[in-house]
Amino acid sequence: MRTVRGRWLQWGVFAVLCLAAFSVFGVQRFPPPEFTETGHQLPSLISIPPRSLLWQYFDVFVLLVVLSLSTWLALKKRSRNGLVWTGIFSILYFGFYRKGCICAIGAIQNIAQGVFDPTYIVPFTALVFGLVPIAFALFFGRTFCAGACPHGALQDLLLIKPINIPNWLEHGLRMLAYIYLGLAVVFAATGGGYIICQYDPFIPIFRLSGDTFMVITGVIFLLVGMFVGRPYCRFFCPYGVLLGMGGSFSKWRVRITPDTCTKCRLCEQSCPFNAINKSSLAEVDASNLGPDKRRLAWLLVLAPLLIAGGIYLGGHTGKTMARKHARVNLAERIHFEESGKVVGTTDASAAYRGTGKPLDELFAEAGKVRDRYVLAGRWAGGWIALVIAGKLVSLAMRRRRPDYEADQMRCVACARCYEYCPQEHLRRQTLYGIPMPLAMAEKAVAPTPATLGKLEPVEPVGTK
C-alpha cells in the first residue's frame, strides 16, 4: 500500500508543477520590443541553443548511467522505491535542467531525417539518445521508461488513484501512438518539421514557457494522469512503440514472480497500465484458447488489400501535405499567376521573380519535393494499414500461457507488480529477514480451481 509520505510527495510535486504551469502565462520580466511599424512577429522558440561538445558528452554519460541504473533496479534489485527516486532525478535533470532537450523521443526525428536526407548529419547526442534506449530494450525490455524518461517519470509520480480502462478502448487508443510515429517520420524525412518536439505536451512545463494551447494540453495530460496511468506514454508516445517492439525480443525481461506463479491475480489488479497477460489456466474454458481459424483466414486475405488501400490513400495525403511546404506553395502560386487564375503577386512570388531565376527551375524543385512527400505518404499509409492489420490478427490469436506474465510491448518496468507478488515477499524475507504480512503468506499457497475466483480484489496502487 502507498505510504503517507509517498502520498504527500505526489501532491507536493503536483502543486509545484501547477505553479510552474501557471507561471507560463505570466508577463515577461524583460518584454521584447514591439515592431509596430513593420508588423514583425517574434517566432516561437522550439529548440534550445546547442551546448558545447563536452557538455553533450556529459549528457550522454548521464543517460548511460541512469539507463543502466534503471535496468539494474527493475530486473535485478526489483526495487520500486529505487525506480521512483531515479525517475525524480530524470525529471530534474533531463526535464527541468535540460528543458526536455535532448530527448530520446524527439531524437527519432533527427535519425529519420538523416536516413532520408543525405545532406543532413545527425548530431552525435541525438544518435545516442535515439538508439541506445532501443538497444537496451532489445536485451532488457522497456527499462528506459522505468526511470530514465522524464515524461514517463512525471506521469508515474502523479498517478494517485488509477482506474481501469476497458480492453476495447485500450486497444483502440494504443493505435494512436503507431499513427503518430508514422506521421513524425514522414514530416522529418520530408523536411516538414519535427512535430514531436512542436507538439510535446510536457516541454512547456519543463521550460516554464510555451504556446498557450500546448501548456493547457500538458496540464490536461497531468490531470488525466492522476487517474489513468501514463496516458501519453500508453496512447501517444511514438518512441514507446519502438521500445515495445524491441522489448518483445528481449531475453532479460520483467518477470513478476521470482519463483512459481501462484495464480493469485494480485499482480494483475495492481498494474495500472493493463500490461499483465492473464494465465490461460485461469480461464473458465481453456479448450477455446486456440486461434479463431475462420476469422484469422479472412484477416490474412484482407490484410494485403488493407495495406494497398493505405498506400493509395497515403499517396493522396502526401500530395495535400506537400502544399504546406514553402517551395511547393510558392511554385503553385506562381503557376496560378502565370495561368491567370489569380490577379496580382505576393511578397514571396515577387521576390522570386526579382531574382531572375527561370520559373522552370522552381517548378522542377517543387516537383521533387512533391514526389518526396508522396513517397513518404505512401510509406506512412502502408505502415498504418500494416499496424491495423497486425492488431486485428493479434486479437484473433489466443495464446496458451501457464503463468501471469508482463506484456513486454506494454510493460514499462515500473516494479509495482513486485510489491504485490507473494513469492517476491517470500524472497525478500529469505534475503533480508523482512517479515511477510499474514495476508500475503496465506495467498502464497497456490489456490485450487474452486477458490481461484474467490480471491478478494485488490485496489490498484499508485506510487509506492
CSV table of C-alpha atoms in Angstrom, one decimal:
chain,number,residue,atom,x,y,z
A,1,MET,CA,0.0,0.0,0.0
A,2,ARG,CA,1.1,3.6,-0.5
A,3,THR,CA,2.7,5.2,2.5
A,4,VAL,CA,1.6,8.6,3.8
A,5,ARG,CA,5.0,10.0,2.8
A,6,GLY,CA,4.5,8.8,-0.7
A,7,ARG,CA,1.1,10.4,-1.0
A,8,TRP,CA,2.4,13.7,0.3
A,9,LEU,CA,5.2,13.6,-2.2
A,10,GLN,CA,2.8,13.1,-5.0
A,11,TRP,CA,0.6,16.0,-4.0
A,12,GLY,CA,3.6,18.2,-3.4
A,13,VAL,CA,5.1,17.6,-6.8
A,14,PHE,CA,1.7,18.2,-8.4
A,15,ALA,CA,1.4,21.5,-6.6
A,16,VAL,CA,4.8,22.6,-7.8
A,17,LEU,CA,4.0,21.7,-11.4
A,18,CYS,CA,0.7,23.5,-11.3
A,19,LEU,CA,2.5,26.7,-10.1
A,20,ALA,CA,5.1,26.2,-12.9
A,21,ALA,CA,2.4,25.8,-15.5
A,22,PHE,CA,0.5,28.9,-14.4
A,23,SER,CA,3.8,30.9,-14.4
A,24,VAL,CA,3.9,30.3,-18.2
A,25,PHE,CA,1.1,32.8,-18.5
A,26,GLY,CA,2.9,35.5,-16.5
A,27,VAL,CA,4.3,38.7,-18.0
A,28,GLN,CA,7.9,38.6,-19.2
A,29,ARG,CA,10.3,40.4,-16.9
A,30,PHE,CA,12.1,41.9,-19.9
A,31,PRO,CA,9.4,42.1,-22.6
A,32,PRO,CA,10.7,42.2,-26.2
A,33,PRO,CA,10.3,45.4,-28.3
A,34,GLU,CA,7.1,45.9,-30.3
A,35,PHE,CA,7.6,46.3,-34.0
A,36,THR,CA,4.5,48.5,-34.6
A,37,GLU,CA,5.7,49.9,-37.9
A,38,THR,CA,6.8,46.7,-39.7
A,39,GLY,CA,4.3,44.3,-38.1
A,40,HIS,CA,7.1,41.8,-37.4
A,41,GLN,CA,6.1,38.9,-35.2
A,42,LEU,CA,8.7,37.2,-33.0
A,43,PRO,CA,8.9,33.4,-33.8
A,44,SER,CA,8.3,30.9,-31.1
A,45,LEU,CA,11.4,29.0,-30.0
A,46,ILE,CA,11.0,25.3,-30.4
A,47,SER,CA,14.6,24.2,-29.7
A,48,ILE,CA,17.1,25.4,-27.2
A,49,PRO,CA,20.7,26.6,-28.2
A,50,PRO,CA,23.1,23.7,-28.5
A,51,ARG,CA,25.6,23.1,-25.7
A,52,SER,CA,29.4,22.7,-26.0
A,53,LEU,CA,30.7,19.3,-27.1
A,54,LEU,CA,32.0,18.5,-23.7
A,55,TRP,CA,28.5,19.0,-22.1
A,56,GLN,CA,26.9,17.0,-24.8
A,57,TYR,CA,29.2,14.1,-23.9
A,58,PHE,CA,28.2,14.6,-20.3
A,59,ASP,CA,24.5,14.3,-21.2
A,60,VAL,CA,25.3,11.0,-22.9
A,61,PHE,CA,27.2,9.8,-19.9
A,62,VAL,CA,24.3,10.7,-17.6
A,63,LEU,CA,21.9,8.9,-19.9
A,64,LEU,CA,24.0,5.7,-19.8
A,65,VAL,CA,24.3,5.8,-16.0
A,66,VAL,CA,20.6,6.4,-15.4
A,67,LEU,CA,19.6,3.8,-18.0
A,68,SER,CA,21.9,1.2,-16.5
A,69,LEU,CA,20.7,2.0,-13.0
A,70,SER,CA,17.1,1.7,-14.1
A,71,THR,CA,17.8,-1.6,-15.7
A,72,TRP,CA,19.5,-2.9,-12.6
A,73,LEU,CA,16.8,-1.7,-10.2
A,74,ALA,CA,14.0,-3.1,-12.4
A,75,LEU,CA,15.4,-6.5,-13.2
A,76,LYS,CA,18.0,-7.4,-10.6
A,77,LYS,CA,17.2,-5.3,-7.5
A,78,ARG,CA,13.5,-5.4,-8.2
A,79,SER,CA,13.1,-2.1,-6.2
A,80,ARG,CA,10.1,0.1,-6.8
A,81,ASN,CA,11.4,2.8,-4.4
A,82,GLY,CA,14.7,2.9,-6.3
A,83,LEU,CA,13.0,3.5,-9.6
A,84,VAL,CA,10.9,6.3,-8.1
A,85,TRP,CA,13.9,8.2,-7.0
A,86,THR,CA,15.7,7.5,-10.3
A,87,GLY,CA,12.7,8.9,-12.1
A,88,ILE,CA,12.7,12.0,-9.9
A,89,PHE,CA,16.4,12.6,-10.9
A,90,SER,CA,15.4,12.2,-14.6
A,91,ILE,CA,12.7,14.8,-14.2
A,92,LEU,CA,15.0,17.3,-12.6
A,93,TYR,CA,18.0,16.7,-14.9
A,94,PHE,CA,16.6,15.7,-18.3
A,95,GLY,CA,13.3,17.6,-17.7
A,96,PHE,CA,13.8,20.9,-15.9
A,97,TYR,CA,17.6,21.4,-16.2
A,98,ARG,CA,18.0,20.2,-19.8
A,99,LYS,CA,14.5,21.6,-20.6
A,100,GLY,CA,13.5,18.4,-22.4
A,101,CYS,CA,16.2,18.6,-25.0
A,102,ILE,CA,18.0,16.5,-26.0
A,103,CYS,CA,15.2,13.9,-25.8
A,104,ALA,CA,15.1,10.3,-26.9
A,105,ILE,CA,11.5,10.7,-28.1
A,106,GLY,CA,12.4,13.6,-30.4
A,107,ALA,CA,15.7,12.1,-31.4
A,108,ILE,CA,14.0,9.6,-33.7
A,109,GLN,CA,13.1,12.6,-36.0
A,110,ASN,CA,16.8,13.5,-36.3
A,111,ILE,CA,17.6,9.9,-37.3
A,112,ALA,CA,14.7,9.8,-39.8
A,113,GLN,CA,15.9,13.0,-41.4
A,114,GLY,CA,19.4,11.6,-41.6
A,115,VAL,CA,18.2,8.5,-43.3
A,116,PHE,CA,16.2,10.2,-46.0
A,117,ASP,CA,18.2,13.4,-46.4
A,118,PRO,CA,21.9,12.8,-47.4
A,119,THR,CA,22.8,16.4,-46.7
A,120,TYR,CA,21.8,16.2,-43.1
A,121,ILE,CA,24.3,15.0,-40.5
A,122,VAL,CA,22.6,13.5,-37.4
A,123,PRO,CA,24.1,15.1,-34.2
A,124,PHE,CA,26.0,12.6,-32.0
A,125,THR,CA,23.8,13.2,-28.9
A,126,ALA,CA,20.6,12.7,-31.0
A,127,LEU,CA,22.0,9.4,-32.4
A,128,VAL,CA,22.9,8.1,-28.9
A,129,PHE,CA,19.7,9.2,-27.3
A,130,GLY,CA,17.6,7.7,-30.1
A,131,LEU,CA,19.3,4.3,-30.4
A,132,VAL,CA,20.8,3.4,-27.0
A,133,PRO,CA,17.4,3.0,-25.2
A,134,ILE,CA,16.2,0.8,-28.1
A,135,ALA,CA,19.4,-1.3,-27.8
A,136,PHE,CA,18.7,-1.7,-24.1
A,137,ALA,CA,15.1,-2.7,-24.9
A,138,LEU,CA,16.3,-5.4,-27.2
A,139,PHE,CA,18.1,-7.0,-24.2
A,140,PHE,CA,16.3,-5.9,-21.1
A,141,GLY,CA,12.8,-4.6,-22.1
A,142,ARG,CA,11.5,-1.1,-21.6
A,143,THR,CA,13.7,-0.1,-18.7
A,144,PHE,CA,14.2,3.3,-20.3
A,145,CYS,CA,10.5,4.0,-19.4
A,146,ALA,CA,11.1,2.7,-15.8
A,147,GLY,CA,13.3,5.6,-14.6
A,148,ALA,CA,15.2,7.3,-17.4
A,149,CYS,CA,12.4,9.0,-19.3
A,150,PRO,CA,11.3,12.3,-17.7
A,151,HIS,CA,8.0,12.2,-19.5
A,152,GLY,CA,7.1,8.8,-18.1
A,153,ALA,CA,8.5,9.5,-14.6
A,154,LEU,CA,6.5,12.7,-14.3
A,155,GLN,CA,3.2,11.0,-15.1
A,156,ASP,CA,4.1,8.0,-13.0
A,157,LEU,CA,4.9,10.2,-10.0
A,158,LEU,CA,1.5,11.9,-10.2
A,159,LEU,CA,-0.6,8.7,-10.5
A,160,ILE,CA,-2.7,8.9,-7.4
A,161,LYS,CA,-5.8,6.7,-7.9
A,162,PRO,CA,-5.7,4.6,-11.1
A,163,ILE,CA,-8.8,3.4,-12.8
A,164,ASN,CA,-9.1,0.5,-15.2
A,165,ILE,CA,-9.8,1.2,-18.9
A,166,PRO,CA,-11.9,-1.3,-20.9
A,167,ASN,CA,-9.9,-3.6,-23.2
A,168,TRP,CA,-11.6,-2.4,-26.4
A,169,LEU,CA,-10.8,1.2,-25.6
A,170,GLU,CA,-7.3,0.3,-24.6
A,171,HIS,CA,-6.6,-1.4,-27.9
A,172,GLY,CA,-8.1,1.5,-29.9
A,173,LEU,CA,-6.3,4.2,-28.1
A,174,ARG,CA,-2.9,2.5,-28.4
A,175,MET,CA,-3.2,2.7,-32.2
A,176,LEU,CA,-2.7,6.4,-31.9
A,177,ALA,CA,0.9,6.0,-31.0
A,178,TYR,CA,1.6,4.0,-34.2
A,179,ILE,CA,-0.1,6.6,-36.3
A,180,TYR,CA,1.9,9.4,-34.6
A,181,LEU,CA,5.1,7.5,-35.2
A,182,GLY,CA,4.4,7.2,-38.9
A,183,LEU,CA,3.5,10.9,-39.2
A,184,ALA,CA,6.5,12.0,-37.3
A,185,VAL,CA,8.9,10.1,-39.5
A,186,VAL,CA,7.1,11.4,-42.6
A,187,PHE,CA,7.4,15.0,-41.5
A,188,ALA,CA,11.0,14.7,-40.5
A,189,ALA,CA,12.0,12.8,-43.6
A,190,THR,CA,10.4,15.3,-46.0
A,191,GLY,CA,11.6,18.4,-44.2
A,192,GLY,CA,8.2,19.3,-42.9
A,193,GLY,CA,9.4,19.8,-39.3
A,194,TYR,CA,9.7,17.9,-36.0
A,195,ILE,CA,6.1,17.6,-34.9
A,196,ILE,CA,7.0,15.5,-31.8
A,197,CYS,CA,9.0,18.5,-30.4
A,198,GLN,CA,6.5,21.0,-31.6
A,199,TYR,CA,3.5,19.2,-30.0
A,200,ASP,CA,5.2,17.7,-26.9
A,201,PRO,CA,2.8,18.5,-24.1
A,202,PHE,CA,5.5,18.4,-21.4
A,203,ILE,CA,8.1,20.6,-23.0
A,204,PRO,CA,6.3,23.9,-21.9
A,205,ILE,CA,6.2,22.5,-18.3
A,206,PHE,CA,9.9,21.7,-18.3
A,207,ARG,CA,10.8,25.0,-19.9
A,208,LEU,CA,8.3,27.1,-17.9
A,209,SER,CA,7.3,28.7,-21.2
A,210,GLY,CA,5.5,27.8,-24.4
A,211,ASP,CA,2.4,28.1,-26.5
A,212,THR,CA,-0.8,28.6,-24.6
A,213,PHE,CA,-2.5,25.6,-26.3
A,214,MET,CA,0.3,23.3,-25.5
A,215,VAL,CA,0.5,24.5,-21.9
A,216,ILE,CA,-3.2,23.7,-21.5
A,217,THR,CA,-2.6,20.3,-23.2
A,218,GLY,CA,0.2,19.4,-20.8
A,219,VAL,CA,-1.9,20.3,-17.7
A,220,ILE,CA,-4.8,18.2,-19.1
A,221,PHE,CA,-2.4,15.2,-19.5
A,222,LEU,CA,-1.2,15.6,-15.9
A,223,LEU,CA,-4.7,15.8,-14.6
A,224,VAL,CA,-5.8,12.8,-16.6
A,225,GLY,CA,-2.6,11.0,-15.5
A,226,MET,CA,-3.7,11.2,-11.9
A,227,PHE,CA,-6.3,8.6,-12.7
A,228,VAL,CA,-5.2,7.0,-15.9
A,229,GLY,CA,-1.7,5.5,-15.8
A,230,ARG,CA,0.7,7.3,-18.1
A,231,PRO,CA,-1.8,8.4,-20.7
A,232,TYR,CA,0.8,10.0,-23.0
A,233,CYS,CA,3.2,7.0,-22.8
A,234,ARG,CA,0.4,4.4,-23.4
A,235,PHE,CA,-1.6,6.1,-26.1
A,236,PHE,CA,0.6,8.8,-27.9
A,237,CYS,CA,4.3,8.3,-27.3
A,238,PRO,CA,5.8,7.2,-30.7
A,239,TYR,CA,9.1,6.2,-29.1
A,240,GLY,CA,7.2,3.8,-26.8
A,241,VAL,CA,6.2,1.9,-30.0
A,242,LEU,CA,9.8,1.3,-30.9
A,243,LEU,CA,10.7,0.4,-27.3
A,244,GLY,CA,7.8,-2.1,-27.1
A,245,MET,CA,8.9,-3.8,-30.4
A,246,GLY,CA,12.4,-4.1,-29.1
A,247,GLY,CA,11.2,-5.3,-25.7
A,248,SER,CA,9.2,-8.1,-27.2
A,249,PHE,CA,12.5,-9.7,-28.3
A,250,SER,CA,14.4,-9.2,-25.0
A,251,LYS,CA,16.0,-12.1,-23.3
A,252,TRP,CA,16.2,-10.5,-19.8
A,253,ARG,CA,12.8,-9.0,-19.0
A,254,VAL,CA,10.4,-8.2,-16.2
A,255,ARG,CA,9.3,-11.4,-14.5
A,256,ILE,CA,6.6,-10.8,-12.0
A,257,THR,CA,7.4,-13.7,-9.7
A,258,PRO,CA,10.9,-14.8,-8.8
A,259,ASP,CA,9.6,-18.4,-8.3
A,260,THR,CA,6.5,-20.3,-9.1
A,261,CYS,CA,3.4,-18.3,-10.0
A,262,THR,CA,0.5,-19.0,-7.6
A,263,LYS,CA,-2.2,-17.5,-9.8
A,264,CYS,CA,-3.2,-15.2,-7.0
A,265,ARG,CA,-4.1,-12.4,-9.5
A,266,LEU,CA,-2.6,-9.7,-7.3
A,267,CYS,CA,-0.2,-8.5,-9.9
A,268,GLU,CA,-3.0,-8.2,-12.5
A,269,GLN,CA,-5.0,-6.0,-10.2
A,270,SER,CA,-2.0,-3.9,-9.1
A,271,CYS,CA,-0.9,-2.9,-12.6
A,272,PRO,CA,-2.3,0.5,-13.6
A,273,PHE,CA,-1.2,0.1,-17.2
A,274,ASN,CA,-3.1,-3.0,-18.2
A,275,ALA,CA,0.2,-4.7,-19.0
A,276,ILE,CA,-0.3,-8.1,-17.4
A,277,ASN,CA,-1.3,-11.0,-19.5
A,278,LYS,CA,-3.6,-13.4,-17.8
A,279,SER,CA,-2.8,-17.1,-17.3
A,280,SER,CA,-4.7,-19.3,-19.6
A,281,LEU,CA,-5.2,-21.7,-16.7
A,282,ALA,CA,-7.4,-19.1,-15.0
A,283,GLU,CA,-9.8,-19.2,-18.0
A,284,VAL,CA,-13.2,-20.8,-17.4
A,285,ASP,CA,-12.9,-22.9,-20.6
A,286,ALA,CA,-9.3,-23.4,-21.5
A,287,SER,CA,-10.2,-25.6,-24.5
A,288,ASN,CA,-11.2,-22.5,-26.5
A,289,LEU,CA,-7.8,-20.8,-26.3
A,290,GLY,CA,-6.7,-21.6,-29.9
A,291,PRO,CA,-7.0,-19.1,-32.7
A,292,ASP,CA,-10.3,-18.4,-34.4
A,293,LYS,CA,-9.2,-20.1,-37.6
A,294,ARG,CA,-12.0,-18.8,-39.8
A,295,ARG,CA,-11.6,-15.2,-38.6
A,296,LEU,CA,-7.8,-15.5,-38.9
A,297,ALA,CA,-8.1,-16.8,-42.5
A,298,TRP,CA,-10.3,-13.8,-43.5
A,299,LEU,CA,-7.9,-11.4,-41.9
A,300,LEU,CA,-4.9,-12.8,-43.7
A,301,VAL,CA,-6.8,-12.5,-47.0
A,302,LEU,CA,-7.9,-8.9,-46.3
A,303,ALA,CA,-4.6,-7.7,-44.9
A,304,PRO,CA,-2.9,-7.2,-48.4
A,305,LEU,CA,-6.0,-5.3,-49.6
A,306,LEU,CA,-5.9,-3.1,-46.4
A,307,ILE,CA,-2.2,-2.3,-46.9
A,308,ALA,CA,-2.7,-1.5,-50.6
A,309,GLY,CA,-5.6,0.9,-49.6
A,310,GLY,CA,-3.4,2.5,-47.0
A,311,ILE,CA,-0.6,3.1,-49.6
A,312,TYR,CA,-3.1,4.6,-52.0
A,313,LEU,CA,-4.6,6.9,-49.5
A,314,GLY,CA,-1.2,7.8,-48.1
A,315,GLY,CA,-0.1,8.9,-51.5
A,316,HIS,CA,-3.0,11.3,-51.9
A,317,THR,CA,-2.4,12.6,-48.4
A,318,GLY,CA,1.2,13.2,-49.3
A,319,LYS,CA,0.1,15.5,-52.1
A,320,THR,CA,-2.0,17.5,-49.8
A,321,MET,CA,0.8,17.8,-47.2
A,322,ALA,CA,3.3,18.9,-49.9
A,323,ARG,CA,1.3,22.1,-50.4
A,324,LYS,CA,2.3,23.2,-47.0
A,325,HIS,CA,6.0,23.2,-48.0
A,326,ALA,CA,7.2,26.7,-48.7
A,327,ARG,CA,8.8,25.8,-52.1
A,328,VAL,CA,5.7,23.9,-53.4
A,329,ASN,CA,3.4,26.7,-52.1
A,330,LEU,CA,5.5,29.3,-54.0
A,331,ALA,CA,5.6,27.3,-57.2
A,332,GLU,CA,1.8,26.7,-57.0
A,333,ARG,CA,1.2,30.5,-56.5
A,334,ILE,CA,3.4,31.5,-59.4
A,335,HIS,CA,1.7,28.9,-61.6
A,336,PHE,CA,-1.7,30.4,-60.8
A,337,GLU,CA,-0.3,33.9,-61.6
A,338,GLU,CA,1.1,32.8,-64.9
A,339,SER,CA,-2.1,31.0,-65.9
A,340,GLY,CA,-4.3,34.0,-64.9
A,341,LYS,CA,-6.2,32.1,-62.2
A,342,VAL,CA,-5.2,34.8,-59.7
A,343,VAL,CA,-4.5,38.5,-60.0
A,344,GLY,CA,-1.5,40.3,-58.6
A,345,THR,CA,1.5,38.9,-56.8
A,346,THR,CA,2.5,38.1,-53.2
A,347,ASP,CA,5.7,39.2,-51.5
A,348,ALA,CA,7.2,35.7,-51.9
A,349,SER,CA,6.3,35.5,-55.6
A,350,ALA,CA,7.5,39.0,-56.3
A,351,ALA,CA,10.8,38.3,-54.5
A,352,TYR,CA,11.4,35.2,-56.5
A,353,ARG,CA,10.7,36.9,-59.8
A,354,GLY,CA,13.2,39.6,-58.8
A,355,THR,CA,16.0,37.1,-58.6
A,356,GLY,CA,15.8,36.5,-62.3
A,357,LYS,CA,15.9,32.7,-61.9
A,358,PRO,CA,13.9,30.7,-64.5
A,359,LEU,CA,10.5,29.5,-63.4
A,360,ASP,CA,11.2,26.0,-64.8
A,361,GLU,CA,13.9,25.6,-62.1
A,362,LEU,CA,11.4,26.5,-59.4
A,363,PHE,CA,8.8,24.1,-60.8
A,364,ALA,CA,11.3,21.2,-61.1
A,365,GLU,CA,12.4,21.8,-57.5
A,366,ALA,CA,8.8,21.8,-56.3
A,367,GLY,CA,8.1,18.6,-58.3
A,368,LYS,CA,10.9,16.8,-56.4
A,369,VAL,CA,9.6,18.0,-53.1
A,370,ARG,CA,6.1,16.8,-54.0
A,371,ASP,CA,7.4,13.4,-55.1
A,372,ARG,CA,9.2,13.1,-51.8
A,373,TYR,CA,6.1,13.8,-49.9
A,374,VAL,CA,4.0,11.4,-51.9
A,375,LEU,CA,6.6,8.6,-51.4
A,376,ALA,CA,6.7,9.4,-47.6
A,377,GLY,CA,2.9,9.4,-47.5
A,378,ARG,CA,2.7,6.0,-49.2
A,379,TRP,CA,5.1,4.6,-46.6
A,380,ALA,CA,3.1,6.1,-43.8
A,381,GLY,CA,-0.2,4.9,-45.2
A,382,GLY,CA,1.2,1.4,-45.7
A,383,TRP,CA,2.7,1.5,-42.1
A,384,ILE,CA,-0.6,2.5,-40.5
A,385,ALA,CA,-2.6,-0.1,-42.5
A,386,LEU,CA,0.0,-2.8,-41.6
A,387,VAL,CA,-0.3,-1.9,-37.9
A,388,ILE,CA,-4.1,-2.1,-38.1
A,389,ALA,CA,-3.9,-5.5,-39.8
A,390,GLY,CA,-1.4,-6.7,-37.3
A,391,LYS,CA,-3.7,-5.6,-34.4
A,392,LEU,CA,-6.7,-7.4,-35.9
A,393,VAL,CA,-4.6,-10.6,-36.4
A,394,SER,CA,-3.3,-10.4,-32.8
A,395,LEU,CA,-6.8,-10.1,-31.4
A,396,ALA,CA,-7.8,-13.2,-33.3
A,397,MET,CA,-4.9,-15.2,-31.7
A,398,ARG,CA,-5.2,-16.5,-28.1
A,399,ARG,CA,-2.0,-17.9,-26.7
A,400,ARG,CA,-1.7,-20.6,-24.0
A,401,ARG,CA,0.1,-19.1,-21.1
A,402,PRO,CA,0.7,-21.1,-17.8
A,403,ASP,CA,1.5,-18.0,-15.6
A,404,TYR,CA,0.6,-14.4,-15.3
A,405,GLU,CA,3.2,-12.5,-17.3
A,406,ALA,CA,4.2,-8.9,-18.0
A,407,ASP,CA,3.3,-7.9,-21.6
A,408,GLN,CA,6.7,-6.8,-23.0
A,409,MET,CA,5.1,-4.5,-25.5
A,410,ARG,CA,3.2,-2.6,-22.9
A,411,CYS,CA,5.2,-3.1,-19.6
A,412,VAL,CA,7.2,-0.1,-18.5
A,413,ALA,CA,9.1,-1.9,-15.8
A,414,CYS,CA,7.6,0.2,-13.0
A,415,ALA,CA,8.1,-2.7,-10.5
A,416,ARG,CA,4.6,-2.2,-8.9
A,417,CYS,CA,3.7,-5.9,-9.5
A,418,TYR,CA,6.7,-7.0,-7.5
A,419,GLU,CA,5.3,-5.3,-4.4
A,420,TYR,CA,2.1,-7.4,-4.6
A,421,CYS,CA,3.6,-10.8,-5.5
A,422,PRO,CA,3.6,-13.2,-2.5
A,423,GLN,CA,6.6,-15.1,-3.9
A,424,GLU,CA,8.5,-11.8,-4.1
A,425,HIS,CA,7.7,-11.2,-0.4
A,426,LEU,CA,9.0,-14.7,0.4
A,427,ARG,CA,12.2,-14.0,-1.5
A,428,ARG,CA,12.7,-10.7,0.4
A,429,GLN,CA,12.0,-12.5,3.7
A,430,THR,CA,14.7,-15.0,2.9
A,431,LEU,CA,17.2,-12.5,1.8
A,432,TYR,CA,16.7,-9.7,4.2
A,433,GLY,CA,14.7,-11.2,7.1
A,434,ILE,CA,11.7,-9.0,6.4
A,435,PRO,CA,8.5,-10.3,8.0
A,436,MET,CA,5.8,-11.1,5.4
A,437,PRO,CA,2.3,-9.9,6.2
A,438,LEU,CA,-0.1,-12.7,7.1
A,439,ALA,CA,-2.4,-12.0,4.2
A,440,MET,CA,0.5,-12.4,1.8
A,441,ALA,CA,1.6,-15.6,3.4
A,442,GLU,CA,-1.9,-17.1,3.0
A,443,LYS,CA,-2.0,-16.1,-0.7
A,444,ALA,CA,1.5,-17.6,-1.2
A,445,VAL,CA,-0.1,-21.0,-1.3
A,446,ALA,CA,-1.3,-22.0,-4.8
A,447,PRO,CA,-5.1,-21.7,-5.0
A,448,THR,CA,-7.3,-24.5,-6.1
A,449,PRO,CA,-9.7,-24.1,-9.1
A,450,ALA,CA,-12.6,-23.9,-6.6
A,451,THR,CA,-11.0,-20.9,-4.8
A,452,LEU,CA,-9.4,-19.2,-7.8
A,453,GLY,CA,-12.2,-16.8,-8.5
A,454,LYS,CA,-13.0,-16.1,-4.8
A,455,LEU,CA,-9.9,-14.0,-4.0
A,456,GLU,CA,-10.7,-10.6,-2.7
A,457,PRO,CA,-9.9,-7.9,-5.3
A,458,VAL,CA,-7.1,-5.5,-4.6
A,459,GLU,CA,-7.3,-1.9,-5.3
A,460,PRO,CA,-4.7,-0.9,-7.9
A,461,VAL,CA,-1.8,1.0,-6.4
A,462,GLY,CA,-0.3,4.3,-7.3
A,463,THR,CA,3.2,5.2,-6.5
A,464,LYS,CA,4.8,3.5,-3.6
